[in-house]
Amino acid sequence: MIASETTGAAIVAVKPVVLDAPGRGEDLRVKVSAPIIGSELPVIVFSHGFGSSLNAYGPLADFWAAHGFVVIQPTHLDSRTVGLPQDDPRTPRLWRFRVEDMKRVLDRLDLLEAAVPGLGGRLDRSRVAAAGHSFGGQTAGNLLGLRVLDPVSRTEEDLSDSRIKAGVLLATAGKGGADLTPFAAEHFPFMNPNFATMTTPALVVAGDKDDSPLSVRGPDWLADPYFLSPGPKSLLTLFGAEHSLGGIAGYEVQETTDENPERVALIQRITLAYLRHALGIADDWTAQSSLPEHMGRIESK
């Protein structure tokens, strides 16, 4: 049991909880974080960025858990902790295995709940959100209605999940095709999202200095999930933020190029307020969404 570094309740985290996953080639390892008190707790299923794992994103997972959410983090097959060879036959469909991981978590909530001492009977299964960073944003987006043209089957399948009521997409890729660099088009053929059917309410978070090496368009590319999707959406644009958005990927992790504790604290506050609003828990989104002018802006549709 640990106490959050930010204001909030003490939390408990259990890892790994192992889910059998026939056809995946590896069991699915999951981390569950939850407040030690409270009932009817809403759930966030979080998808990590490429190469990361259940061990990352403490600044978000700990904060959300300390403020009343159960946060569930699967480790996807592209994680460095799995060590999948480049020539593994599963590689072309890593994006699809990720979505299946998220759905498996939703299917096995009873087991995950039972794995955390004292959590039994405290989940609110009617209030579930999907969130993700970078590649994980596309994964979460699939559950919201985003569709991918599978590079293997050449089909575009609806993988949305009615159990997901809201989403948070952090530093998530935009359109494919001519918007990709030649390297991205060659090595990441699944980066061709269609946002036209992503109707579930979502908050899109983008940095105005996140100049991705995967796109020729610059930072505006990361706002596509907002502008190209229908339905209720909000966009948080963070001034000066690069791909790590100030340090959400972990505490003092080397991959953070724009370390900014004030920015991370802002993301914590805004994402919490949005999720509480979108899931019908509290109506403080308007009050909480006012930003210091030097930090960024929020727009909604």
GROMACS .gro file of C-alpha atoms in nm:
model
  301
    1MET     CA    1   0.000   0.000   0.000
    2ILE     CA    2   0.130   0.345  -0.092
    3ALA     CA    3   0.004   0.696  -0.052
    4SER     CA    4  -0.019   0.903  -0.368
    5GLU     CA    5   0.237   1.181  -0.405
    6THR     CA    6  -0.054   1.408  -0.490
    7THR     CA    7  -0.358   1.489  -0.281
    8GLY     CA    8  -0.590   1.191  -0.265
    9ALA     CA    9  -0.656   0.860  -0.093
   10ALA     CA   10  -0.399   0.591  -0.025
   11ILE     CA   11  -0.392   0.328  -0.299
   12VAL     CA   12  -0.301  -0.035  -0.341
   13ALA     CA   13  -0.143  -0.178  -0.656
   14VAL     CA   14  -0.112  -0.546  -0.749
   15LYS     CA   15   0.110  -0.674  -1.031
   16PRO     CA   16   0.132  -0.887  -1.223
   17VAL     CA   17  -0.209  -1.042  -1.238
   18VAL     CA   18  -0.174  -1.307  -1.508
   19LEU     CA   19  -0.459  -1.377  -1.748
   20ASP     CA   20  -0.441  -1.679  -1.973
   21ALA     CA   21  -0.463  -1.573  -2.336
   22PRO     CA   22  -0.506  -1.861  -2.583
   23GLY     CA   23  -0.379  -1.777  -2.929
   24ARG     CA   24  -0.169  -1.486  -2.807
   25GLY     CA   25   0.149  -1.684  -2.750
   26GLU     CA   26   0.207  -1.516  -2.412
   27ASP     CA   27  -0.008  -1.486  -2.102
   28LEU     CA   28  -0.137  -1.133  -2.048
   29ARG     CA   29   0.021  -0.957  -1.751
   30VAL     CA   30  -0.180  -0.681  -1.587
   31LYS     CA   31  -0.139  -0.424  -1.311
   32VAL     CA   32  -0.439  -0.312  -1.106
   33SER     CA   33  -0.431   0.006  -0.895
   34ALA     CA   34  -0.719   0.110  -0.669
   35PRO     CA   35  -0.800   0.333  -0.373
   36ILE     CA   36  -0.819   0.143  -0.047
   37ILE     CA   37  -1.151   0.307   0.040
   38GLY     CA   38  -1.468   0.384  -0.151
   39SER     CA   39  -1.735   0.193  -0.339
   40GLU     CA   40  -1.890   0.201  -0.686
   41LEU     CA   41  -1.546   0.277  -0.827
   42PRO     CA   42  -1.529   0.360  -1.200
   43VAL     CA   43  -1.268   0.184  -1.413
   44ILE     CA   44  -0.996   0.306  -1.651
   45VAL     CA   45  -0.830   0.055  -1.883
   46PHE     CA   46  -0.499   0.209  -1.991
   47SER     CA   47  -0.294   0.116  -2.299
   48HIS     CA   48   0.077   0.199  -2.284
   49GLY     CA   49   0.291   0.339  -2.563
   50PHE     CA   50   0.506   0.127  -2.795
   51GLY     CA   51   0.770  -0.068  -2.598
   52SER     CA   52   0.644   0.029  -2.254
   53SER     CA   53   0.469  -0.194  -1.998
   54LEU     CA   54   0.238  -0.216  -1.698
   55ASN     CA   55   0.516  -0.061  -1.489
   56ALA     CA   56   0.492   0.279  -1.659
   57TYR     CA   57   0.264   0.585  -1.639
   58GLY     CA   58   0.272   0.611  -1.261
   59PRO     CA   59   0.199   0.987  -1.265
   60LEU     CA   60  -0.139   0.913  -1.423
   61ALA     CA   61  -0.226   0.571  -1.282
   62ASP     CA   62  -0.141   0.665  -0.923
   63PHE     CA   63  -0.327   0.995  -0.945
   64TRP     CA   64  -0.641   0.848  -1.097
   65ALA     CA   65  -0.646   0.567  -0.842
   66ALA     CA   66  -0.595   0.812  -0.556
   67HIS     CA   67  -0.898   1.001  -0.680
   68GLY     CA   68  -1.143   0.715  -0.694
   69PHE     CA   69  -1.072   0.511  -1.007
   70VAL     CA   70  -0.960   0.153  -1.053
   71VAL     CA   71  -0.681   0.168  -1.312
   72ILE     CA   72  -0.600  -0.145  -1.510
   73GLN     CA   73  -0.281  -0.160  -1.718
   74PRO     CA   74  -0.208  -0.455  -1.949
   75THR     CA   75   0.139  -0.520  -2.092
   76HIS     CA   76   0.107  -0.552  -2.469
   77LEU     CA   77   0.318  -0.779  -2.690
   78ASP     CA   78   0.530  -0.490  -2.822
   79SER     CA   79   0.662  -0.424  -2.471
   80ARG     CA   80   1.039  -0.439  -2.427
   81THR     CA   81   0.967  -0.668  -2.131
   82VAL     CA   82   0.825  -0.928  -2.371
   83GLY     CA   83   1.115  -0.908  -2.615
   84LEU     CA   84   0.926  -1.012  -2.927
   85PRO     CA   85   1.166  -1.061  -3.223
   86GLN     CA   86   1.113  -0.834  -3.524
   87ASP     CA   87   1.050  -1.136  -3.745
   88ASP     CA   88   0.789  -1.287  -3.512
   89PRO     CA   89   0.479  -1.379  -3.716
   90ARG     CA   90   0.262  -1.183  -3.473
   91THR     CA   91   0.440  -0.854  -3.549
   92PRO     CA   92   0.216  -0.737  -3.839
   93ARG     CA   93  -0.087  -0.766  -3.614
   94LEU     CA   94   0.052  -0.617  -3.294
   95TRP     CA   95  -0.208  -0.341  -3.318
   96ARG     CA   96  -0.486  -0.601  -3.317
   97PHE     CA   97  -0.340  -0.802  -3.027
   98ARG     CA   98  -0.339  -0.476  -2.830
   99VAL     CA   99  -0.712  -0.428  -2.882
  100GLU     CA  100  -0.773  -0.791  -2.785
  101ASP     CA  101  -0.570  -0.733  -2.467
  102MET     CA  102  -0.801  -0.448  -2.370
  103LYS     CA  103  -1.112  -0.653  -2.440
  104ARG     CA  104  -0.969  -0.947  -2.244
  105VAL     CA  105  -0.926  -0.715  -1.946
  106LEU     CA  106  -1.291  -0.613  -1.975
  107ASP     CA  107  -1.396  -0.977  -2.006
  108ARG     CA  108  -1.202  -1.076  -1.694
  109LEU     CA  109  -1.291  -0.796  -1.456
  110ASP     CA  110  -1.413  -1.046  -1.199
  111LEU     CA  111  -1.073  -1.214  -1.183
  112LEU     CA  112  -0.886  -0.883  -1.174
  113GLU     CA  113  -1.112  -0.751  -0.901
  114ALA     CA  114  -1.058  -1.065  -0.692
  115ALA     CA  115  -0.679  -1.034  -0.727
  116VAL     CA  116  -0.671  -0.710  -0.525
  117PRO     CA  117  -0.729  -0.758  -0.152
  118GLY     CA  118  -1.039  -0.569  -0.041
  119LEU     CA  119  -1.151  -0.467  -0.391
  120GLY     CA  120  -1.427  -0.726  -0.430
  121GLY     CA  121  -1.771  -0.579  -0.494
  122ARG     CA  122  -1.644  -0.221  -0.524
  123LEU     CA  123  -1.631  -0.174  -0.904
  124ASP     CA  124  -1.890   0.018  -1.102
  125ARG     CA  125  -1.902  -0.175  -1.429
  126SER     CA  126  -2.139   0.079  -1.584
  127ARG     CA  127  -1.865   0.346  -1.577
  128VAL     CA  128  -1.564   0.227  -1.775
  129ALA     CA  129  -1.320   0.443  -1.975
  130ALA     CA  130  -1.035   0.360  -2.211
  131ALA     CA  131  -0.719   0.569  -2.214
  132GLY     CA  132  -0.383   0.544  -2.384
  133HIS     CA  133  -0.065   0.725  -2.479
  134SER     CA  134   0.092   0.729  -2.827
  135PHE     CA  135   0.038   0.381  -2.982
  136GLY     CA  136  -0.185   0.320  -2.682
  137GLY     CA  137  -0.402   0.611  -2.789
  138GLN     CA  138  -0.482   0.432  -3.114
  139THR     CA  139  -0.551   0.114  -2.915
  140ALA     CA  140  -0.792   0.295  -2.683
  141GLY     CA  141  -0.940   0.468  -2.987
  142ASN     CA  142  -1.031   0.133  -3.140
  143LEU     CA  143  -1.260   0.072  -2.842
  144LEU     CA  144  -1.417   0.414  -2.902
  145GLY     CA  145  -1.494   0.336  -3.266
  146LEU     CA  146  -1.171   0.419  -3.451
  147ARG     CA  147  -1.112   0.170  -3.733
  148VAL     CA  148  -0.786   0.041  -3.878
  149LEU     CA  149  -0.733  -0.105  -4.223
  150ASP     CA  150  -0.562  -0.430  -4.125
  151PRO     CA  151  -0.241  -0.467  -4.330
  152VAL     CA  152  -0.282  -0.847  -4.332
  153SER     CA  153  -0.652  -0.899  -4.406
  154ARG     CA  154  -0.702  -0.565  -4.589
  155THR     CA  155  -1.031  -0.525  -4.406
  156GLU     CA  156  -1.153  -0.250  -4.174
  157GLU     CA  157  -1.336  -0.399  -3.878
  158ASP     CA  158  -1.549  -0.237  -3.611
  159LEU     CA  159  -1.372  -0.317  -3.282
  160SER     CA  160  -1.562  -0.069  -3.068
  161ASP     CA  161  -1.687  -0.189  -2.731
  162SER     CA  162  -2.016  -0.077  -2.580
  163ARG     CA  163  -1.872  -0.124  -2.230
  164ILE     CA  164  -1.648   0.178  -2.289
  165LYS     CA  165  -1.833   0.502  -2.215
  166ALA     CA  166  -1.552   0.758  -2.258
  167GLY     CA  167  -1.188   0.789  -2.357
  168VAL     CA  168  -0.868   0.988  -2.310
  169LEU     CA  169  -0.626   0.983  -2.605
  170LEU     CA  170  -0.283   1.124  -2.521
  171ALA     CA  171  -0.036   1.214  -2.801
  172THR     CA  172  -0.222   0.990  -3.044
  173ALA     CA  173  -0.131   0.952  -3.412
  174GLY     CA  174  -0.335   1.119  -3.683
  175LYS     CA  175  -0.413   1.020  -4.039
  176GLY     CA  176  -0.200   0.775  -4.238
  177GLY     CA  177  -0.128   0.771  -4.609
  178ALA     CA  178   0.052   1.078  -4.740
  179ASP     CA  179   0.073   1.220  -4.387
  180LEU     CA  180   0.326   0.951  -4.285
  181THR     CA  181   0.699   0.959  -4.337
  182PRO     CA  182   0.835   0.686  -4.568
  183PHE     CA  183   0.981   0.510  -4.263
  184ALA     CA  184   0.645   0.505  -4.083
  185ALA     CA  185   0.459   0.390  -4.393
  186GLU     CA  186   0.704   0.099  -4.436
  187HIS     CA  187   0.739  -0.013  -4.076
  188PHE     CA  188   0.397   0.075  -3.929
  189PRO     CA  189   0.141  -0.010  -4.198
  190PHE     CA  190  -0.136  -0.023  -3.934
  191MET     CA  191  -0.104   0.354  -3.887
  192ASN     CA  192  -0.401   0.431  -4.110
  193PRO     CA  193  -0.678   0.518  -3.864
  194ASN     CA  194  -1.027   0.609  -3.979
  195PHE     CA  195  -1.179   0.843  -3.720
  196ALA     CA  196  -1.515   0.881  -3.896
  197THR     CA  197  -1.680   0.619  -3.673
  198MET     CA  198  -1.511   0.715  -3.343
  199THR     CA  199  -1.830   0.844  -3.183
  200THR     CA  200  -1.770   0.772  -2.813
  201PRO     CA  201  -1.700   1.087  -2.606
  202ALA     CA  202  -1.328   1.151  -2.564
  203LEU     CA  203  -1.067   1.399  -2.452
  204VAL     CA  204  -0.776   1.433  -2.696
  205VAL     CA  205  -0.449   1.565  -2.547
  206ALA     CA  206  -0.180   1.700  -2.780
  207GLY     CA  207   0.143   1.896  -2.741
  208ASP     CA  208   0.211   2.183  -2.978
  209LYS     CA  209   0.581   2.086  -2.989
  210ASP     CA  210   0.519   1.714  -3.049
  211ASP     CA  211   0.686   1.700  -3.391
  212SER     CA  212   0.657   1.327  -3.455
  213PRO     CA  213   0.920   1.156  -3.674
  214LEU     CA  214   0.632   0.942  -3.806
  215SER     CA  215   0.451   1.227  -3.982
  216VAL     CA  216   0.542   1.498  -4.231
  217ARG     CA  217   0.274   1.732  -4.093
  218GLY     CA  218   0.421   1.841  -3.762
  219PRO     CA  219   0.242   1.876  -3.427
  220ASP     CA  220  -0.100   1.946  -3.583
  221TRP     CA  221  -0.110   1.577  -3.683
  222LEU     CA  222  -0.174   1.480  -3.319
  223ALA     CA  223  -0.499   1.679  -3.316
  224ASP     CA  224  -0.659   1.467  -3.592
  225PRO     CA  225  -0.841   1.239  -3.344
  226TYR     CA  226  -1.033   1.548  -3.233
  227PHE     CA  227  -1.099   1.723  -3.562
  228LEU     CA  228  -1.171   1.411  -3.771
  229SER     CA  229  -1.404   1.229  -3.531
  230PRO     CA  230  -1.776   1.289  -3.473
  231GLY     CA  231  -1.960   1.301  -3.144
  232PRO     CA  232  -1.877   1.491  -2.824
  233LYS     CA  233  -1.503   1.558  -2.807
  234SER     CA  234  -1.268   1.795  -2.628
  235LEU     CA  235  -0.912   1.890  -2.723
  236LEU     CA  236  -0.647   1.992  -2.470
  237THR     CA  237  -0.355   2.156  -2.652
  238LEU     CA  238  -0.051   2.191  -2.429
  239PHE     CA  239   0.191   2.473  -2.507
  240GLY     CA  240   0.554   2.363  -2.526
  241ALA     CA  241   0.471   1.996  -2.477
  242GLU     CA  242   0.655   1.722  -2.664
  243HIS     CA  243   0.561   1.355  -2.694
  244SER     CA  244   0.598   1.274  -2.323
  245LEU     CA  245   0.368   1.567  -2.241
  246GLY     CA  246   0.591   1.680  -1.957
  247GLY     CA  247   0.657   1.337  -1.806
  248ILE     CA  248   0.342   1.124  -1.797
  249ALA     CA  249   0.530   0.807  -1.900
  250GLY     CA  250   0.680   0.760  -1.555
  251TYR     CA  251   0.863   0.916  -1.264
  252GLU     CA  252   1.198   1.056  -1.385
  253VAL     CA  253   1.207   0.831  -1.691
  254GLN     CA  254   1.482   0.886  -1.945
  255GLU     CA  255   1.246   0.906  -2.242
  256THR     CA  256   1.094   1.232  -2.114
  257THR     CA  257   1.229   1.512  -2.334
  258ASP     CA  258   1.022   1.797  -2.191
  259GLU     CA  259   1.017   1.741  -1.817
  260ASN     CA  260   0.761   1.976  -1.664
  261PRO     CA  261   0.591   1.885  -1.334
  262GLU     CA  262   0.345   2.173  -1.370
  263ARG     CA  263   0.230   2.033  -1.705
  264VAL     CA  264   0.190   1.682  -1.563
  265ALA     CA  265  -0.014   1.820  -1.274
  266LEU     CA  266  -0.237   2.003  -1.522
  267ILE     CA  267  -0.292   1.682  -1.723
  268GLN     CA  268  -0.378   1.497  -1.403
  269ARG     CA  269  -0.637   1.757  -1.308
  270ILE     CA  270  -0.792   1.797  -1.652
  271THR     CA  271  -0.813   1.426  -1.734
  272LEU     CA  272  -0.969   1.354  -1.396
  273ALA     CA  273  -1.227   1.630  -1.438
  274TYR     CA  274  -1.308   1.515  -1.791
  275LEU     CA  275  -1.354   1.150  -1.695
  276ARG     CA  276  -1.571   1.240  -1.397
  277HIS     CA  277  -1.782   1.455  -1.629
  278ALA     CA  278  -1.802   1.209  -1.922
  279LEU     CA  279  -1.889   0.917  -1.694
  280GLY     CA  280  -2.159   1.113  -1.512
  281ILE     CA  281  -1.982   1.113  -1.176
  282ALA     CA  282  -1.953   1.489  -1.120
  283ASP     CA  283  -2.029   1.799  -1.322
  284ASP     CA  284  -1.716   2.002  -1.248
  285TRP     CA  285  -1.569   1.990  -1.600
  286THR     CA  286  -1.647   2.354  -1.681
  287ALA     CA  287  -1.497   2.479  -1.356
  288GLN     CA  288  -1.189   2.257  -1.380
  289SER     CA  289  -1.119   2.316  -1.750
  290SER     CA  290  -1.001   2.675  -1.718
  291LEU     CA  291  -0.627   2.687  -1.788
  292PRO     CA  292  -0.346   2.931  -1.714
  293GLU     CA  293  -0.285   3.113  -2.044
  294HIS     CA  294   0.078   3.002  -2.064
  295MET     CA  295  -0.010   2.633  -2.025
  296GLY     CA  296  -0.251   2.561  -2.307
  297ARG     CA  297  -0.612   2.579  -2.426
  298ILE     CA  298  -0.923   2.360  -2.432
  299GLU     CA  299  -1.184   2.348  -2.705
  300SER     CA  300  -1.490   2.127  -2.733
  301LYS     CA  301  -1.750   2.024  -2.987
   0.00000   0.00000   0.00000
